[in-house]
Amino acid sequence: MNGSSECSRDAFLGGRLHIFQPRKGYRAGVDPVLLAAATPATPGQSVLELGCGAGVASFCLAARVAGLALTGVELQGVYADLARRNAMENGTEMSVFEADLRHLPGAVKEQTFDHVIANPPYYERHRSTPAEDAGRDVALAGATPLSDWIDAATRRLKPKGYLTMIQKADRLPDMLAACDHRLGSIRVRPVQPRPGRAAELVILQARKGGRAAFGLEAPLVMHEGASHKYDCDDYTSQVVKILRGGDALPWGT
């Protein structure tokens, strides 16, 4: 998979990052970039990405925030290898472990982190049709329940640490149900494709030991206008700043 014929080298953040991804199979798009933008990390903090894939979210976050200690856990060996390759390609240090998040290696279980980030599979295995490519199928509809993702994240968070997760909007009830007494200060930001359209994604933030009231943020609108009329990406100015410039997506706005 690491051969040039099987991978593409794709630009992110306006060319600040270059990421090797499989030409066939799961390929990262804007979602991990939004996840990174919504993570409120500060220089010197530690970040664990569960299901890191090729590492796009972690590397986008590191491009915005200097001095982060990055760790990734990825079930599929092909993608774990790509994450290591992409770390070298972009001059970013990241410890990547090939492991099931339900059975984390000792080197990860011995640590706690300021932030845990995740972009879990969007579809429930029993409600979806398997993809032809095995890697894409695991990435889009893995067998691990969302409750296990959130439990693993919560266990690895430091007190007052943040969980940030992006997911399909119709999975929000599952996410909220999995946030037990250990997590609080929950905030949710809907992501709408266009003005007036229903949200297709949500970004959830929760804090270990948080006590603030639940907050529903103003939606992030991805595209200008009610429909696509021109041969261009027509992203809103805020989204352009995130996708091209690596800007943060602040909470409380």
Short mmCIF file of C-alpha atoms in Angstrom, two decimals:
data_model
loop_
_atom_site.label_atom_id
_atom_site.label_comp_id
_atom_site.label_asym_id
_atom_site.label_seq_id
_atom_site.Cartn_x
_atom_site.Cartn_y
_atom_site.Cartn_z
CA MET A 1 0.00 0.00 0.00
CA ASN A 2 2.89 2.38 0.57
CA GLY A 3 3.90 2.19 -3.08
CA SER A 4 3.39 5.32 -5.15
CA SER A 5 1.06 3.50 -7.55
CA GLU A 6 -1.34 2.60 -4.74
CA CYS A 7 -1.30 5.94 -2.91
CA SER A 8 -1.96 9.54 -3.80
CA ARG A 9 -0.22 12.49 -2.18
CA ASP A 10 -2.96 14.98 -1.35
CA ALA A 11 -2.70 18.57 -0.19
CA PHE A 12 -4.54 19.80 2.91
CA LEU A 13 -4.70 23.26 4.50
CA GLY A 14 -3.88 25.00 1.26
CA GLY A 15 -0.77 22.90 0.73
CA ARG A 16 0.68 23.23 4.23
CA LEU A 17 0.22 19.48 4.64
CA HIS A 18 0.70 16.64 2.18
CA ILE A 19 -0.97 13.35 3.07
CA PHE A 20 -0.47 9.94 1.48
CA GLN A 21 -3.79 8.10 1.14
CA PRO A 22 -4.92 4.96 -0.69
CA ARG A 23 -6.16 5.64 -4.20
CA LYS A 24 -8.84 3.06 -3.47
CA GLY A 25 -10.50 2.68 -0.09
CA TYR A 26 -11.21 5.22 2.60
CA ARG A 27 -9.95 8.71 1.76
CA ALA A 28 -10.14 11.60 4.20
CA GLY A 29 -12.10 14.68 3.17
CA VAL A 30 -13.12 17.79 5.07
CA ASP A 31 -14.43 16.01 8.19
CA PRO A 32 -11.08 15.43 9.94
CA VAL A 33 -10.09 19.02 9.11
CA LEU A 34 -13.24 20.26 10.88
CA LEU A 35 -12.49 17.94 13.79
CA ALA A 36 -9.02 19.44 14.17
CA ALA A 37 -10.40 22.97 13.93
CA ALA A 38 -12.90 22.27 16.73
CA THR A 39 -10.28 20.85 19.13
CA PRO A 40 -9.32 23.53 21.70
CA ALA A 41 -5.72 22.42 22.18
CA THR A 42 -2.96 24.74 23.34
CA PRO A 43 0.82 24.45 22.87
CA GLY A 44 2.47 21.66 24.82
CA GLN A 45 -0.67 19.61 25.43
CA SER A 46 -1.12 15.91 24.69
CA VAL A 47 -3.59 14.58 22.12
CA LEU A 48 -4.81 11.03 21.49
CA GLU A 49 -6.61 10.32 18.22
CA LEU A 50 -8.70 7.14 18.25
CA GLY A 51 -9.12 5.61 14.80
CA CYS A 52 -6.52 7.98 13.39
CA GLY A 53 -6.51 6.55 9.86
CA ALA A 54 -3.76 8.26 7.86
CA GLY A 55 -3.49 10.92 10.56
CA VAL A 56 -5.19 13.87 8.85
CA ALA A 57 -6.95 15.28 11.93
CA SER A 58 -3.85 15.08 14.13
CA PHE A 59 -1.59 16.66 11.52
CA CYS A 60 -4.08 19.46 10.81
CA LEU A 61 -4.23 20.16 14.54
CA ALA A 62 -0.43 20.14 14.82
CA ALA A 63 -0.20 22.60 11.92
CA ARG A 64 -2.27 25.08 13.97
CA VAL A 65 -0.94 24.40 17.48
CA ALA A 66 2.78 24.04 18.09
CA GLY A 67 4.43 21.60 20.45
CA LEU A 68 1.68 19.01 20.77
CA ALA A 69 2.47 15.46 21.88
CA LEU A 70 0.50 13.35 19.40
CA THR A 71 -0.55 9.71 19.78
CA GLY A 72 -2.69 7.76 17.33
CA VAL A 73 -4.45 4.41 17.58
CA GLU A 74 -5.56 2.72 14.36
CA LEU A 75 -7.10 -0.72 13.87
CA GLN A 76 -5.99 -1.23 10.28
CA GLY A 77 -2.29 -1.78 9.75
CA VAL A 78 -2.26 -0.21 6.29
CA TYR A 79 -3.57 3.07 7.64
CA ALA A 80 -1.33 2.97 10.73
CA ASP A 81 1.66 2.66 8.38
CA LEU A 82 0.39 5.59 6.34
CA ALA A 83 0.03 7.71 9.48
CA ARG A 84 3.68 7.00 10.33
CA ARG A 85 4.71 7.83 6.77
CA ASN A 86 2.69 11.06 6.85
CA ALA A 87 4.29 12.07 10.14
CA MET A 88 7.70 11.87 8.47
CA GLU A 89 6.43 13.56 5.32
CA ASN A 90 5.19 16.56 7.31
CA GLY A 91 7.96 16.72 9.90
CA THR A 92 5.57 16.00 12.76
CA GLU A 93 6.24 13.58 15.60
CA MET A 94 3.41 11.15 16.30
CA SER A 95 3.39 7.79 18.07
CA VAL A 96 1.08 5.47 16.13
CA PHE A 97 -0.15 2.15 17.53
CA GLU A 98 -1.91 -0.53 15.51
CA ALA A 99 -4.57 -1.68 17.95
CA ASP A 100 -8.27 -2.10 18.69
CA LEU A 101 -9.43 0.81 20.85
CA ARG A 102 -11.21 -1.73 23.06
CA HIS A 103 -7.85 -3.37 23.79
CA LEU A 104 -5.37 -0.54 23.94
CA PRO A 105 -1.67 -1.37 24.27
CA GLY A 106 -0.02 -0.79 27.62
CA ALA A 107 1.97 2.17 26.32
CA VAL A 108 -1.32 4.01 25.68
CA LYS A 109 -3.19 2.77 28.76
CA GLU A 110 -0.37 4.06 30.96
CA GLN A 111 -1.02 7.62 29.75
CA THR A 112 -3.75 10.18 30.09
CA PHE A 113 -4.28 13.02 27.63
CA ASP A 114 -5.45 16.61 27.57
CA HIS A 115 -7.51 15.86 24.46
CA VAL A 116 -8.98 12.80 22.81
CA ILE A 117 -10.30 13.28 19.29
CA ALA A 118 -12.18 10.87 17.05
CA ASN A 119 -13.99 10.58 13.73
CA PRO A 120 -15.70 7.19 14.25
CA PRO A 121 -17.37 5.23 11.44
CA TYR A 122 -20.57 7.01 10.48
CA TYR A 123 -22.80 3.99 9.88
CA GLU A 124 -23.97 1.14 12.07
CA ARG A 125 -22.78 -2.18 10.73
CA HIS A 126 -26.18 -3.86 10.92
CA ARG A 127 -27.88 -1.00 9.06
CA SER A 128 -25.43 -0.57 6.18
CA THR A 129 -24.29 -2.40 3.06
CA PRO A 130 -20.62 -3.44 3.20
CA ALA A 131 -18.27 -1.51 0.91
CA GLU A 132 -16.33 -3.50 -1.66
CA ASP A 133 -13.00 -2.29 -0.28
CA ALA A 134 -12.33 -3.77 3.16
CA GLY A 135 -10.43 -0.75 4.45
CA ARG A 136 -13.18 1.62 3.39
CA ASP A 137 -15.81 -0.65 4.94
CA VAL A 138 -14.12 -0.65 8.35
CA ALA A 139 -13.64 3.12 8.22
CA LEU A 140 -17.25 3.84 7.29
CA ALA A 141 -19.09 1.16 9.26
CA GLY A 142 -16.92 -0.46 11.87
CA ALA A 143 -18.23 -3.03 14.31
CA THR A 144 -17.28 -1.06 17.44
CA PRO A 145 -20.28 0.73 19.04
CA LEU A 146 -20.09 4.48 19.62
CA SER A 147 -20.43 3.79 23.34
CA ASP A 148 -17.11 1.93 23.25
CA TRP A 149 -15.42 4.81 21.44
CA ILE A 150 -16.63 7.29 24.05
CA ASP A 151 -15.78 4.99 26.97
CA ALA A 152 -12.24 4.45 25.66
CA ALA A 153 -11.83 8.19 25.16
CA THR A 154 -13.14 9.03 28.62
CA ARG A 155 -10.81 6.56 30.31
CA ARG A 156 -7.79 8.13 28.62
CA LEU A 157 -8.69 11.75 29.39
CA LYS A 158 -7.05 13.70 32.16
CA PRO A 159 -9.40 15.38 34.65
CA LYS A 160 -10.89 18.42 32.85
CA GLY A 161 -9.61 17.01 29.54
CA TYR A 162 -11.68 17.42 26.38
CA LEU A 163 -13.29 14.88 24.08
CA THR A 164 -13.99 16.21 20.59
CA MET A 165 -15.82 14.01 18.08
CA ILE A 166 -17.44 14.45 14.65
CA GLN A 167 -20.28 12.19 13.59
CA LYS A 168 -23.41 11.96 11.45
CA ALA A 169 -26.24 14.05 12.86
CA ASP A 170 -28.58 11.08 13.20
CA ARG A 171 -26.08 9.43 15.58
CA LEU A 172 -26.27 12.33 18.06
CA PRO A 173 -28.70 10.49 20.37
CA ASP A 174 -26.23 7.59 20.59
CA MET A 175 -23.38 9.97 21.38
CA LEU A 176 -25.29 11.77 24.10
CA ALA A 177 -26.50 8.49 25.62
CA ALA A 178 -22.88 7.30 25.82
CA CYS A 179 -21.73 10.42 27.69
CA ASP A 180 -22.18 9.17 31.24
CA HIS A 181 -21.55 10.89 34.58
CA ARG A 182 -17.83 11.13 33.90
CA LEU A 183 -18.41 13.68 31.14
CA GLY A 184 -20.10 17.07 31.32
CA SER A 185 -20.05 20.58 29.87
CA ILE A 186 -21.34 19.04 26.64
CA ARG A 187 -21.59 21.25 23.59
CA VAL A 188 -22.87 20.32 20.14
CA ARG A 189 -22.31 22.19 16.88
CA PRO A 190 -24.47 21.20 13.89
CA VAL A 191 -22.81 21.27 10.47
CA GLN A 192 -25.20 22.26 7.67
CA PRO A 193 -24.36 21.77 3.99
CA ARG A 194 -26.19 25.01 3.05
CA PRO A 195 -28.43 27.66 4.63
CA GLY A 196 -31.86 26.27 5.40
CA ARG A 197 -30.74 22.65 5.02
CA ALA A 198 -30.87 20.09 7.80
CA ALA A 199 -27.56 19.40 9.52
CA GLU A 200 -25.80 16.31 8.19
CA LEU A 201 -22.97 16.27 10.72
CA VAL A 202 -22.47 17.28 14.32
CA ILE A 203 -19.34 18.04 16.31
CA LEU A 204 -19.58 17.14 19.98
CA GLN A 205 -17.33 18.41 22.74
CA ALA A 206 -17.42 17.07 26.30
CA ARG A 207 -15.18 17.64 29.29
CA LYS A 208 -14.16 15.04 31.85
CA GLY A 209 -15.58 16.21 35.15
CA GLY A 210 -17.25 19.20 33.48
CA ARG A 211 -20.25 20.75 35.22
CA ALA A 212 -21.45 23.44 32.79
CA ALA A 213 -24.91 23.25 31.26
CA PHE A 214 -25.47 21.66 27.87
CA GLY A 215 -24.89 24.07 24.99
CA LEU A 216 -26.17 23.97 21.41
CA GLU A 217 -23.89 26.08 19.22
CA ALA A 218 -24.81 28.08 16.15
CA PRO A 219 -24.46 25.84 13.09
CA LEU A 220 -21.44 25.86 10.85
CA VAL A 221 -22.72 26.37 7.30
CA MET A 222 -20.43 24.79 4.71
CA HIS A 223 -21.57 26.33 1.41
CA GLU A 224 -23.00 29.66 0.24
CA GLY A 225 -26.48 29.81 -1.25
CA ALA A 226 -29.42 27.47 -1.29
CA SER A 227 -28.03 25.33 -4.12
CA HIS A 228 -24.87 24.70 -6.11
CA LYS A 229 -24.96 26.95 -9.19
CA TYR A 230 -21.37 27.39 -10.31
CA ASP A 231 -18.38 25.20 -11.09
CA CYS A 232 -16.57 25.97 -7.84
CA ASP A 233 -16.62 24.75 -4.24
CA ASP A 234 -18.64 27.81 -3.00
CA TYR A 235 -17.52 27.35 0.61
CA THR A 236 -18.48 30.06 3.10
CA SER A 237 -15.69 32.40 4.15
CA GLN A 238 -15.45 30.78 7.59
CA VAL A 239 -15.07 27.33 6.07
CA VAL A 240 -12.44 28.55 3.60
CA LYS A 241 -10.40 29.89 6.53
CA ILE A 242 -10.63 26.47 8.21
CA LEU A 243 -9.98 24.27 5.17
CA ARG A 244 -7.35 26.44 3.47
CA GLY A 245 -5.87 28.44 6.32
CA GLY A 246 -6.10 25.96 9.17
CA ASP A 247 -8.11 28.34 11.37
CA ALA A 248 -9.78 27.20 14.58
CA LEU A 249 -13.52 26.71 14.94
CA PRO A 250 -14.11 28.32 18.34
CA TRP A 251 -16.77 27.14 20.76
CA GLY A 252 -19.18 29.64 22.25
CA THR A 253 -19.74 31.47 18.95
#
